[in-house]
Short mmCIF file of C-alpha atoms in Angstrom, two decimals:
data_model
loop_
_atom_site.label_atom_id
_atom_site.label_comp_id
_atom_site.label_asym_id
_atom_site.label_seq_id
_atom_site.Cartn_x
_atom_site.Cartn_y
_atom_site.Cartn_z
CA MET Y 1 34.42 14.14 -53.95
CA SER Y 2 37.73 14.48 -52.14
CA ALA Y 3 39.17 13.06 -49.02
CA CYS Y 4 41.98 14.79 -47.18
CA THR Y 5 45.16 12.83 -46.92
CA LYS Y 6 47.71 15.57 -46.00
CA THR Y 7 47.89 19.12 -44.74
CA ARG Y 8 47.66 21.82 -47.50
CA SER Y 9 47.04 25.52 -47.62
CA ALA Y 10 43.50 26.55 -46.89
CA THR Y 11 43.69 29.74 -49.00
CA ALA Y 12 41.64 28.23 -51.82
CA PHE Y 13 38.55 28.60 -49.62
CA LEU Y 14 39.51 31.60 -47.54
CA LEU Y 15 39.30 35.30 -48.17
CA VAL Y 16 41.74 37.02 -45.79
CA GLY Y 17 40.48 40.26 -44.33
CA SER Y 18 40.93 42.16 -41.04
CA ILE Y 19 38.80 43.71 -38.33
CA GLY Y 20 40.77 45.96 -36.01
CA THR Y 21 44.24 44.48 -35.79
CA VAL Y 22 43.24 40.81 -36.03
CA ALA Y 23 43.74 39.05 -39.37
CA THR Y 24 40.82 36.77 -39.89
CA ALA Y 25 39.66 34.10 -42.36
CA GLN Y 26 36.36 35.08 -43.80
CA ILE Y 27 34.53 31.91 -44.77
CA ASN Y 28 32.92 31.95 -48.24
CA ASN Y 29 29.55 30.95 -46.85
CA ASP Y 30 27.61 30.99 -50.11
CA ARG Y 31 29.97 28.59 -51.74
CA LEU Y 32 29.94 26.20 -48.79
CA ARG Y 33 26.11 26.13 -48.61
CA ASN Y 34 25.82 25.71 -52.37
CA GLU Y 35 28.57 23.19 -53.05
CA VAL Y 36 28.72 21.06 -49.88
CA GLY Y 37 25.83 18.63 -49.74
CA THR Y 38 27.19 16.08 -47.33
CA VAL Y 39 30.36 15.55 -45.29
CA LYS Y 40 31.76 12.20 -44.18
CA ILE Y 41 33.99 12.21 -41.07
CA GLU Y 42 35.95 9.21 -39.87
CA ALA Y 43 37.69 9.46 -36.48
CA ARG Y 44 39.04 7.80 -33.36
CA VAL Y 45 37.51 9.11 -30.23
CA GLN Y 46 38.29 8.90 -26.50
CA ARG Y 47 35.46 9.74 -24.05
CA PHE Y 48 35.90 10.96 -20.48
CA GLU Y 49 33.48 11.74 -17.65
CA PRO Y 50 34.48 14.37 -15.09
CA ILE Y 51 31.73 13.66 -12.60
CA GLN Y 52 32.30 9.91 -12.44
CA SER Y 53 35.86 10.21 -11.21
CA VAL Y 54 37.00 8.32 -8.15
CA VAL Y 55 37.87 11.63 -6.35
CA ALA Y 56 35.45 14.52 -6.67
CA GLY Y 57 37.03 17.18 -8.86
CA ALA Y 58 39.91 14.97 -9.98
CA PHE Y 59 40.96 14.02 -13.48
CA PRO Y 60 37.92 12.67 -15.48
CA ILE Y 61 37.53 8.94 -15.73
CA HIS Y 62 38.18 7.39 -19.09
CA THR Y 63 34.84 5.72 -20.18
CA SER Y 64 35.44 4.48 -23.74
CA ASN Y 65 37.40 4.43 -26.99
CA TYR Y 66 35.62 4.16 -30.29
CA ASP Y 67 35.89 4.51 -34.05
CA VAL Y 68 33.15 6.74 -35.50
CA VAL Y 69 31.95 7.28 -39.06
CA ALA Y 70 29.57 10.28 -39.43
CA VAL Y 71 27.74 11.32 -42.57
CA TRP Y 72 26.02 14.71 -42.27
CA ASP Y 73 23.81 16.67 -44.56
CA PRO Y 74 23.54 20.03 -42.73
CA ALA Y 75 21.14 21.66 -45.14
CA GLY Y 76 18.82 18.71 -45.10
CA SER Y 77 19.09 18.01 -41.39
CA ARG Y 78 19.97 14.43 -41.97
CA ALA Y 79 22.75 12.44 -40.31
CA HIS Y 80 24.10 8.97 -39.82
CA GLU Y 81 26.67 7.96 -37.16
CA SER Y 82 28.11 4.55 -36.40
CA TRP Y 83 30.24 3.98 -33.22
CA ASP Y 84 32.32 0.89 -32.80
CA MET Y 85 32.99 1.07 -29.09
CA GLU Y 86 35.49 -0.39 -26.61
CA LEU Y 87 33.70 0.24 -23.27
CA ILE Y 88 36.01 0.81 -20.29
CA TYR Y 89 33.80 2.17 -17.50
CA PRO Y 90 31.54 1.30 -15.81
CA LEU Y 91 31.43 -2.07 -17.58
CA PRO Y 92 34.26 -3.28 -19.84
CA GLY Y 93 33.02 -4.73 -23.11
CA GLU Y 94 32.26 -3.96 -26.71
CA MET Y 95 29.32 -2.28 -28.29
CA GLN Y 96 28.35 -1.28 -31.84
CA ILE Y 97 25.66 1.36 -32.21
CA SER Y 98 24.45 3.42 -35.14
CA PHE Y 99 22.04 6.37 -35.43
CA THR Y 100 20.20 7.45 -38.59
CA SER Y 101 17.92 10.51 -38.29
CA ASN Y 102 16.40 13.57 -39.71
CA GLU Y 103 15.41 16.66 -37.78
CA THR Y 104 12.64 14.94 -35.79
CA VAL Y 105 12.80 11.09 -36.05
CA GLY Y 106 15.42 8.41 -36.42
CA ILE Y 107 16.33 4.80 -35.98
CA ARG Y 108 18.90 3.22 -33.59
CA ARG Y 109 20.66 -0.09 -34.12
CA GLN Y 110 22.79 -1.60 -31.32
CA SER Y 111 24.55 -4.80 -30.49
CA GLY Y 112 26.73 -5.64 -27.49
CA GLY Y 113 26.92 -3.65 -24.29
CA LEU Y 114 24.72 -4.16 -21.31
CA ALA Y 115 21.50 -4.07 -23.35
CA GLY Y 116 22.66 -6.56 -25.97
CA GLN Y 117 20.78 -6.40 -29.26
CA SER Y 118 18.54 -3.36 -29.12
CA ASP Y 119 17.07 -1.79 -32.27
CA GLY Y 120 14.33 0.76 -32.32
CA PRO Y 121 13.33 4.42 -32.77
CA MET Y 122 15.86 7.02 -31.62
CA GLU Y 123 14.88 9.06 -28.65
CA SER Y 124 14.17 12.68 -29.62
CA SER Y 125 16.62 13.83 -26.96
CA ARG Y 126 19.50 11.91 -28.60
CA ILE Y 127 18.53 13.37 -32.00
CA GLY Y 128 18.90 16.80 -30.55
CA ALA Y 129 22.18 16.02 -28.85
CA ASN Y 130 23.67 14.46 -32.00
CA PHE Y 131 22.83 17.42 -34.19
CA LYS Y 132 24.07 19.91 -31.68
CA ASP Y 133 27.41 18.08 -31.45
CA LEU Y 134 27.80 17.98 -35.26
CA TRP Y 135 27.43 21.77 -35.46
CA LEU Y 136 29.75 22.43 -32.54
CA SER Y 137 32.38 19.99 -33.94
CA ASN Y 138 32.51 21.62 -37.38
CA PRO Y 139 32.93 25.37 -36.93
CA VAL Y 140 33.43 26.26 -40.58
CA ILE Y 141 29.98 24.80 -41.36
CA LEU Y 142 28.52 26.50 -38.25
CA LEU Y 143 29.82 29.88 -39.43
CA ALA Y 144 28.30 29.33 -42.84
CA TYR Y 145 24.82 28.56 -41.64
CA ALA Y 146 24.47 30.58 -38.49
CA GLU Y 147 23.39 34.19 -38.24
CA GLN Y 148 26.26 36.36 -37.22
CA ARG Y 149 25.25 38.77 -34.45
CA ALA Y 150 28.46 40.47 -33.50
CA VAL Y 151 32.23 40.46 -34.09
CA SER Y 152 34.79 41.73 -31.60
CA ASN Y 153 38.47 41.33 -30.67
CA GLY Y 154 39.89 39.44 -27.68
CA ASP Y 155 42.76 37.50 -26.27
CA ARG Y 156 43.15 33.75 -25.77
CA SER Y 157 46.34 32.30 -24.21
CA ASP Y 158 48.31 35.44 -25.20
CA GLN Y 159 47.05 35.21 -28.76
CA ARG Y 160 44.84 37.75 -30.36
CA VAL Y 161 41.52 36.29 -31.54
CA GLU Y 162 38.44 37.50 -33.24
CA LEU Y 163 35.14 36.56 -31.50
CA HIS Y 164 32.16 35.72 -33.62
CA GLN Y 165 28.87 35.65 -31.84
CA LEU Y 166 26.34 33.56 -33.66
CA THR Y 167 22.76 32.38 -33.47
CA LEU Y 168 21.50 29.00 -34.83
CA GLU Y 169 18.37 27.10 -33.71
CA ASP Y 170 17.63 29.71 -31.02
CA THR Y 171 21.00 29.00 -29.55
CA GLU Y 172 23.93 31.38 -28.91
CA TRP Y 173 27.38 30.27 -30.12
CA LEU Y 174 30.83 31.76 -29.83
CA VAL Y 175 33.57 30.99 -32.41
CA GLU Y 176 37.04 32.27 -31.70
CA ILE Y 177 39.11 32.92 -34.85
CA ASP Y 178 42.87 32.70 -34.36
CA GLY Y 179 44.58 35.93 -35.33
CA ALA Y 180 47.57 34.22 -36.85
CA SER Y 181 46.02 31.50 -38.92
CA GLY Y 182 42.62 32.99 -39.56
CA LEU Y 183 41.05 29.66 -38.58
CA PRO Y 184 38.69 28.81 -35.74
CA ALA Y 185 40.56 28.09 -32.51
CA SER Y 186 37.44 27.05 -30.56
CA ALA Y 187 33.65 26.96 -30.71
CA SER Y 188 31.50 27.08 -27.60
CA THR Y 189 27.95 27.38 -26.35
CA THR Y 190 26.36 27.32 -22.92
CA GLU Y 191 24.20 24.38 -21.89
CA ASN Y 192 22.07 23.20 -19.05
CA ASP Y 193 23.97 21.14 -16.48
CA PRO Y 194 22.48 19.11 -13.60
CA HIS Y 195 25.21 20.19 -11.09
CA ARG Y 196 25.97 23.71 -12.11
CA GLY Y 197 22.80 24.88 -13.74
CA ARG Y 198 24.61 26.39 -16.77
CA ILE Y 199 28.00 25.37 -18.15
CA GLU Y 200 30.25 26.18 -21.07
CA ASN Y 201 30.54 23.37 -23.71
CA ARG Y 202 33.65 24.12 -25.73
CA ILE Y 203 35.72 22.35 -28.42
CA ASP Y 204 39.28 23.45 -29.20
CA PHE Y 205 40.56 22.80 -32.77
CA SER Y 206 43.97 22.12 -34.21
CA ASP Y 207 45.63 20.28 -37.17
CA TRP Y 208 43.65 22.08 -39.86
CA ARG Y 209 43.66 20.51 -43.28
CA ASP Y 210 42.24 21.39 -46.63
CA VAL Y 211 39.55 19.21 -48.20
CA ASP Y 212 38.41 20.40 -51.59
CA GLY Y 213 39.37 23.94 -50.60
CA ILE Y 214 37.40 23.71 -47.34
CA PRO Y 215 39.29 23.71 -44.01
CA PHE Y 216 38.47 21.05 -41.46
CA PRO Y 217 40.14 20.46 -38.04
CA PHE Y 218 41.60 16.99 -37.62
CA ARG Y 219 42.21 17.21 -33.84
CA LEU Y 220 39.47 18.21 -31.43
CA GLU Y 221 39.46 18.46 -27.59
CA GLN Y 222 36.14 19.02 -25.86
CA PHE Y 223 35.71 20.54 -22.43
CA THR Y 224 32.69 21.20 -20.19
CA GLY Y 225 33.51 23.84 -17.59
CA ASP Y 226 37.14 23.37 -18.53
CA ARG Y 227 36.99 19.64 -17.71
CA LEU Y 228 38.07 17.24 -20.46
CA VAL Y 229 35.24 15.08 -21.91
CA ARG Y 230 36.44 14.12 -25.38
CA ARG Y 231 39.44 13.80 -27.64
CA GLU Y 232 38.98 13.18 -31.34
CA ILE Y 233 41.55 12.48 -34.05
CA ARG Y 234 40.04 12.52 -37.48
CA THR Y 235 41.51 9.97 -39.94
CA ALA Y 236 39.64 11.16 -43.02
CA VAL Y 237 37.15 13.83 -44.09
CA THR Y 238 35.35 13.56 -47.46
CA VAL Y 239 33.23 16.29 -49.04
CA ASN Y 240 30.22 15.05 -51.04
CA PRO Y 241 31.16 11.37 -50.74
CA GLU Y 242 29.61 8.84 -53.03
CA ASN Y 243 27.19 6.06 -52.01
CA THR Y 244 25.94 7.71 -48.77
CA GLU Y 245 22.26 7.86 -49.51
CA SER Y 246 21.85 4.31 -48.30
CA LEU Y 247 23.33 5.34 -44.95
CA LEU Y 248 21.04 8.36 -44.60
CA ALA Y 249 17.82 6.62 -45.83
CA PHE Y 250 15.12 5.27 -43.58
CA VAL Y 251 11.33 5.26 -43.71
CA ALA Y 252 10.38 8.08 -41.30
CA SER Y 253 6.60 7.40 -41.79
CA GLU Y 254 7.05 3.98 -40.06
CA LEU Y 255 8.40 5.57 -36.91
CA PRO Y 256 6.53 7.20 -34.04
CA PRO Y 257 6.45 10.96 -34.33
CA GLY Y 258 9.24 12.81 -32.66
CA ASP Y 259 8.85 14.93 -29.51
CA PRO Y 260 10.00 18.50 -30.13
CA ALA Y 261 10.21 19.31 -26.43
CA MET Y 262 12.42 16.31 -25.79
CA ARG Y 263 14.55 17.06 -28.78
CA ARG Y 264 15.14 20.53 -27.31
CA TRP Y 265 15.87 18.98 -23.87
CA GLY Y 266 18.64 16.82 -25.44
CA TRP Y 267 19.91 19.76 -27.53
CA ASP Y 268 20.19 22.02 -24.52
CA MET Y 269 22.15 19.34 -22.61
CA SER Y 270 24.08 17.59 -25.42
CA HIS Y 271 27.29 17.27 -23.32
CA ILE Y 272 25.49 15.14 -20.74
CA ILE Y 273 23.64 12.98 -23.26
CA LEU Y 274 26.83 12.23 -25.24
CA LYS Y 275 28.94 11.64 -22.13
CA ARG Y 276 26.37 9.06 -21.08
CA GLY Y 277 26.49 7.59 -24.58
CA GLY Y 278 30.27 7.38 -24.24
CA GLY Y 279 29.73 5.10 -21.27
CA GLY Y 280 27.48 2.75 -23.20
CA ASN Y 281 24.16 4.24 -21.86
CA ILE Y 282 21.43 4.63 -24.39
CA GLY Y 283 18.65 5.96 -22.10
CA ASN Y 284 18.16 9.68 -22.65
CA PHE Y 285 15.03 10.87 -20.91
CA PRO Y 286 14.31 12.76 -17.62
CA GLN Y 287 12.31 9.80 -16.15
CA ILE Y 288 9.38 11.93 -14.97
CA ASP Y 289 6.65 9.42 -15.98
CA ASN Y 290 7.71 6.67 -13.54
CA VAL Y 291 7.92 8.54 -10.24
CA ALA Y 292 6.27 6.33 -7.61
CA ILE Y 293 6.59 6.27 -3.81
CA GLU Y 294 6.49 2.72 -2.42
CA GLU Y 295 6.56 1.94 1.24
CA ILE Y 296 9.04 -0.81 1.96
CA ALA Y 297 9.16 -0.50 5.78
CA PRO Y 298 7.27 1.61 8.31
CA GLY Y 299 7.91 5.23 7.35
CA ILE Y 300 10.55 4.25 4.76
CA TYR Y 301 9.79 4.57 1.06
CA LEU Y 302 11.60 3.56 -2.12
CA VAL Y 303 11.36 5.69 -5.27
CA PRO Y 304 12.29 3.09 -7.90
CA SER Y 305 13.86 3.81 -11.26
CA THR Y 306 17.11 3.08 -13.00
CA HIS Y 307 18.58 5.07 -10.04
CA ASN Y 308 16.58 4.78 -6.86
CA ASN Y 309 15.86 7.27 -4.11
CA LEU Y 310 14.96 6.60 -0.51
CA ILE Y 311 12.55 8.71 1.57
CA ILE Y 312 12.74 8.45 5.40
CA GLU Y 313 9.71 9.91 7.24
CA GLY Y 314 9.89 11.21 10.81
CA PRO Y 315 7.37 13.15 12.90
CA ASP Y 316 9.25 16.44 12.25
CA GLY Y 317 10.07 16.10 8.55
CA LEU Y 318 11.57 14.02 5.76
CA ALA Y 319 14.96 12.90 4.62
CA LEU Y 320 15.78 12.05 1.00
CA VAL Y 321 18.69 9.80 0.11
CA ASP Y 322 20.33 10.64 -3.23
CA ALA Y 323 18.89 12.85 -6.01
CA SER Y 324 19.31 10.87 -9.25
CA TRP Y 325 18.87 12.10 -12.81
CA TYR Y 326 17.58 14.67 -13.63
CA PRO Y 327 16.36 18.05 -12.17
CA GLU Y 328 13.05 17.45 -13.96
CA ARG Y 329 12.64 14.10 -12.12
CA SER Y 330 13.31 15.80 -8.81
CA HIS Y 331 10.73 18.45 -9.55
CA THR Y 332 8.19 15.68 -10.11
CA LEU Y 333 9.23 13.81 -6.99
CA LEU Y 334 9.05 16.99 -4.88
CA ALA Y 335 5.52 17.61 -6.08
CA ARG Y 336 4.50 14.02 -5.09
CA MET Y 337 6.13 14.42 -1.72
CA ALA Y 338 4.31 17.72 -1.10
CA GLU Y 339 1.02 16.10 -1.97
CA ARG Y 340 1.61 13.22 0.39
CA TRP Y 341 3.26 15.09 3.28
CA PRO Y 342 2.07 18.76 2.85
CA GLU Y 343 3.15 19.67 6.46
CA LYS Y 344 6.55 17.94 6.49
CA PRO Y 345 9.55 19.70 5.01
CA ILE Y 346 12.60 17.93 3.61
CA ARG Y 347 15.16 18.46 6.29
CA TYR Y 348 18.06 16.45 4.77
CA LEU Y 349 19.34 15.46 1.41
CA PHE Y 350 21.93 12.61 1.82
CA LEU Y 351 24.28 12.39 -1.12
CA THR Y 352 26.03 9.00 -0.98
CA HIS Y 353 28.81 10.16 -3.33
CA HIS Y 354 29.49 12.76 -5.96
CA HIS Y 355 28.70 10.83 -9.16
CA ILE Y 356 26.31 12.75 -11.29
CA ASP Y 357 23.90 9.84 -11.90
CA HIS Y 358 23.09 9.92 -8.17
CA THR Y 359 23.30 13.69 -7.73
CA GLY Y 360 22.03 15.11 -11.00
CA GLY Y 361 18.69 16.00 -9.45
CA MET Y 362 20.08 17.74 -6.35
CA ARG Y 363 19.49 21.34 -7.18
CA PRO Y 364 15.70 21.42 -6.93
CA VAL Y 365 15.86 19.54 -3.62
CA ILE Y 366 18.44 21.96 -2.20
CA GLU Y 367 16.33 24.88 -3.31
CA THR Y 368 13.60 23.71 -0.85
CA GLY Y 369 16.06 24.54 2.00
CA ALA Y 370 17.17 20.94 2.72
CA SER Y 371 20.61 20.54 4.37
CA VAL Y 372 23.02 18.51 2.32
CA VAL Y 373 24.64 15.56 4.15
CA THR Y 374 27.73 14.12 2.45
CA SER Y 375 31.27 12.87 3.14
CA GLU Y 376 33.82 15.39 4.38
CA LYS Y 377 35.89 14.28 1.41
CA ASN Y 378 33.33 15.60 -1.04
CA ALA Y 379 32.44 18.72 0.90
CA GLY Y 380 34.91 20.92 -0.93
CA TYR Y 381 33.63 19.96 -4.31
CA PHE Y 382 29.99 20.50 -3.39
CA ARG Y 383 30.72 23.74 -1.53
CA GLU Y 384 32.42 25.14 -4.63
CA VAL Y 385 29.47 24.16 -6.78
CA PHE Y 386 26.93 25.64 -4.42
CA GLU Y 387 28.79 28.90 -3.80
CA SER Y 388 29.60 29.46 -7.43
CA THR Y 389 26.19 28.62 -8.97
CA MET Y 390 23.47 29.04 -6.38
CA ALA Y 391 22.16 32.31 -4.81
CA GLN Y 392 21.08 30.72 -1.52
CA ILE Y 393 23.39 29.65 1.31
CA VAL Y 394 23.45 25.86 1.50
CA ASN Y 395 23.93 24.19 4.86
CA LEU Y 396 26.49 21.46 4.26
CA VAL Y 397 26.73 18.65 6.91
CA GLU Y 398 30.03 16.80 6.69
CA VAL Y 399 30.31 13.11 7.56
CA GLY Y 400 33.58 11.74 8.84
CA GLN Y 401 33.61 8.07 9.86
CA PHE Y 402 30.11 8.35 11.48
CA LEU Y 403 27.39 10.88 12.07
CA SER Y 404 23.97 10.57 13.74
CA LEU Y 405 21.21 13.01 12.79
CA ASP Y 406 17.73 13.35 14.33
CA GLY Y 407 16.40 16.51 12.72
CA ILE Y 408 13.28 14.73 11.42
CA GLY Y 409 12.47 13.31 14.82
CA ARG Y 410 13.85 9.94 13.82
CA GLU Y 411 17.50 8.83 14.10
CA ILE Y 412 19.43 8.37 10.89
CA HIS Y 413 23.11 7.33 10.77
CA ALA Y 414 25.64 8.06 8.06
CA TYR Y 415 28.73 5.82 7.74
CA ASP Y 416 31.82 6.18 5.53
CA VAL Y 417 32.56 3.33 3.17
CA TYR Y 418 36.06 2.95 1.82
CA THR Y 419 35.70 1.78 -1.83
CA GLU Y 420 37.68 2.14 -5.03
CA HIS Y 421 34.42 3.11 -6.75
CA ALA Y 422 34.29 6.58 -5.28
CA ASP Y 423 36.30 8.31 -2.60
CA GLY Y 424 33.96 9.83 -0.01
CA MET Y 425 31.22 7.21 -0.18
CA ILE Y 426 28.64 7.14 2.61
CA ALA Y 427 25.80 4.78 3.43
CA ALA Y 428 22.58 5.80 5.20
CA TYR Y 429 21.22 3.62 7.96
CA VAL Y 430 17.82 3.71 9.82
CA PRO Y 431 18.49 2.04 13.20
CA ASP Y 432 14.87 1.41 14.17
CA GLU Y 433 14.37 -0.69 11.06
CA LYS Y 434 18.00 -1.93 10.78
CA LEU Y 435 17.89 -0.89 7.10
CA LEU Y 436 20.96 0.25 5.11
CA PHE Y 437 20.90 2.20 1.84
CA ASN Y 438 23.96 2.11 -0.38
CA ALA Y 439 24.65 3.33 -3.89
CA ASP Y 440 26.38 1.17 -6.59
CA LEU Y 441 28.14 -1.25 -4.20
CA PHE Y 442 25.25 -3.72 -3.86
CA SER Y 443 22.08 -3.67 -5.96
CA PRO Y 444 19.41 -5.89 -4.36
CA ASN Y 445 17.66 -8.43 -6.56
CA ARG Y 446 19.70 -7.56 -9.63
CA PRO Y 447 21.59 -10.17 -11.57
CA LEU Y 448 24.52 -7.82 -12.29
CA GLN Y 449 26.79 -7.20 -9.24
CA PHE Y 450 30.21 -5.62 -8.80
CA SER Y 451 31.80 -8.12 -6.43
CA LEU Y 452 34.81 -6.05 -5.37
CA TRP Y 453 32.57 -3.09 -4.52
CA PHE Y 454 30.24 -5.43 -2.69
CA ASP Y 455 33.15 -6.61 -0.57
CA ASP Y 456 33.93 -2.94 0.27
CA LEU Y 457 30.38 -2.54 1.57
CA MET Y 458 30.51 -5.73 3.68
CA ASN Y 459 33.86 -4.74 5.12
CA ALA Y 460 32.42 -1.39 6.16
CA ILE Y 461 29.45 -3.03 7.85
CA ASP Y 462 31.83 -5.21 9.75
CA TRP Y 463 34.21 -2.42 10.69
CA HIS Y 464 31.48 -0.07 11.96
CA GLY Y 465 29.53 -2.91 13.57
CA ILE Y 466 26.35 -1.92 11.84
CA ASP Y 467 23.42 -4.22 12.79
CA VAL Y 468 21.90 -4.67 9.33
CA GLU Y 469 18.87 -6.77 8.54
CA LYS Y 470 17.73 -5.14 5.27
CA HIS Y 471 19.48 -3.72 2.28
CA VAL Y 472 18.18 -1.15 -0.22
CA GLY Y 473 20.20 0.10 -3.11
CA GLY Y 474 20.56 3.01 -5.46
CA HIS Y 475 20.14 0.38 -8.15
CA GLY Y 476 18.19 -2.91 -8.10
CA SER Y 477 14.68 -3.37 -6.70
CA GLY Y 478 13.06 -3.92 -3.37
CA ILE Y 479 14.79 -5.25 -0.18
CA ALA Y 480 17.41 -7.88 0.28
CA ALA Y 481 17.97 -9.56 3.58
CA HIS Y 482 21.31 -9.55 5.31
CA PRO Y 483 23.62 -11.46 5.16
CA VAL Y 484 23.62 -11.58 1.40
CA ASP Y 485 24.78 -14.78 -0.39
CA VAL Y 486 27.50 -13.80 -2.92
CA SER Y 487 29.26 -17.15 -3.02
CA GLY Y 488 29.01 -17.32 -6.84
CA HIS Y 489 30.76 -13.94 -7.33
CA THR Y 490 34.27 -14.88 -8.49
CA MET Y 491 35.38 -12.17 -10.85
CA PRO Y 492 37.92 -9.75 -9.33
CA VAL Y 493 36.10 -6.61 -10.35
CA ILE Y 494 32.61 -7.44 -11.73
CA ARG Y 495 30.53 -10.55 -12.43
CA ARG Y 496 28.13 -10.34 -15.32
CA LEU Y 497 25.71 -13.11 -14.38
CA GLU Y 498 23.95 -12.81 -17.71
CA ILE Y 499 24.84 -10.83 -20.75
CA GLY Y 500 22.14 -8.29 -21.37
CA ALA Y 501 21.03 -8.33 -17.78
CA ASN Y 502 19.22 -5.23 -16.56
#
């Protein structure tokens, strides 16, 4: 075994050749597959989320820092990862989580974070996402195992590169080989994305070092659609480390069988699954089995989940407030709505703000022809997404301070809410029931509240003079009466009433 401690020449493992005018490093694939059983990677990671930023389209929000130790057996499809996390957004705290899996099943161990102690089987979607990320993060190993389909020349930032088109696990990959160093400059693939449909998931590599004659990058920057999502500085890489079998071992027969379809779902959307993981979220499923429509007031229906929707019924159609994760959930909800109201189209989709957990299911709803109602501050972002990724023309209705709509034969108001949580926040109000729907600022009947954001909502109600009797939230459950008693909320940003609260 050998761990890299300093930069050395990589020529021991590279055969320099050329195609056209670009000098390239041809990886000795047979040697790598035969001699490299496992790889251990230790690193410091920063995670970012572009679609949770305060301003739509602005710099991604920093969600976490963590130390990671990964042990990977690429030929045997086994892996172990442990993350020691400092959570920054949305809830400051600490979390330790580890994953041990083979191709189909695995075990997760967690302590800290919002869920507290939580051990159990890994979701198949997270298994797929983790393995996809390991391949993308280690391009020399990817080149050794993938089928090479084509090689061509190109340019990247005024530097000649050689483009290797690869196939692995029914997935197309592109590795750019730097013409000067003969080493991979980047690796990318195209993945499903809730907002844009398809998006490039790319990692740029630098600080290459030799480990037992095998080159590994020690600095990685990951981007989705050219937006930063991860920075990784590797502190050590070891080839064929000793005493790792205990980390990779678990009794697969004692776990429920894996779900190949869900593994593929996570694989095809690994950037989303791992960005959520970087924020301390461990739930990785499309939530299509819990879609229920519950009437909470005459003609007003809550669709409860981790992220709630609201349906407002009028004589001439329906309005839907928010479109939470994921497109698959929206497809299921649309089918239920069509069964219940076959003659009533969805006239409006209200998007309270741009965050992807409340808008990740928007595309199927928009494809029905619904007009999108959102803040004028977010209109530019959504317009660019729609025009660049959707064939249809989307009717975008912009909300300033206030807007009244009656296209469903029932009046609905939209009010702007100034909050540090998200610029361009709106709340939806049904005057005939004096019912207000907000996202994230107040979660009815939930023991976890963000007191500063709650104050922002109450201030907006006072400023606009909204006659509220009932609150419904994008989180939480049921209805809360107004005024709400928040006398115990004393923390300046959040109050965790109970560690491990849902």
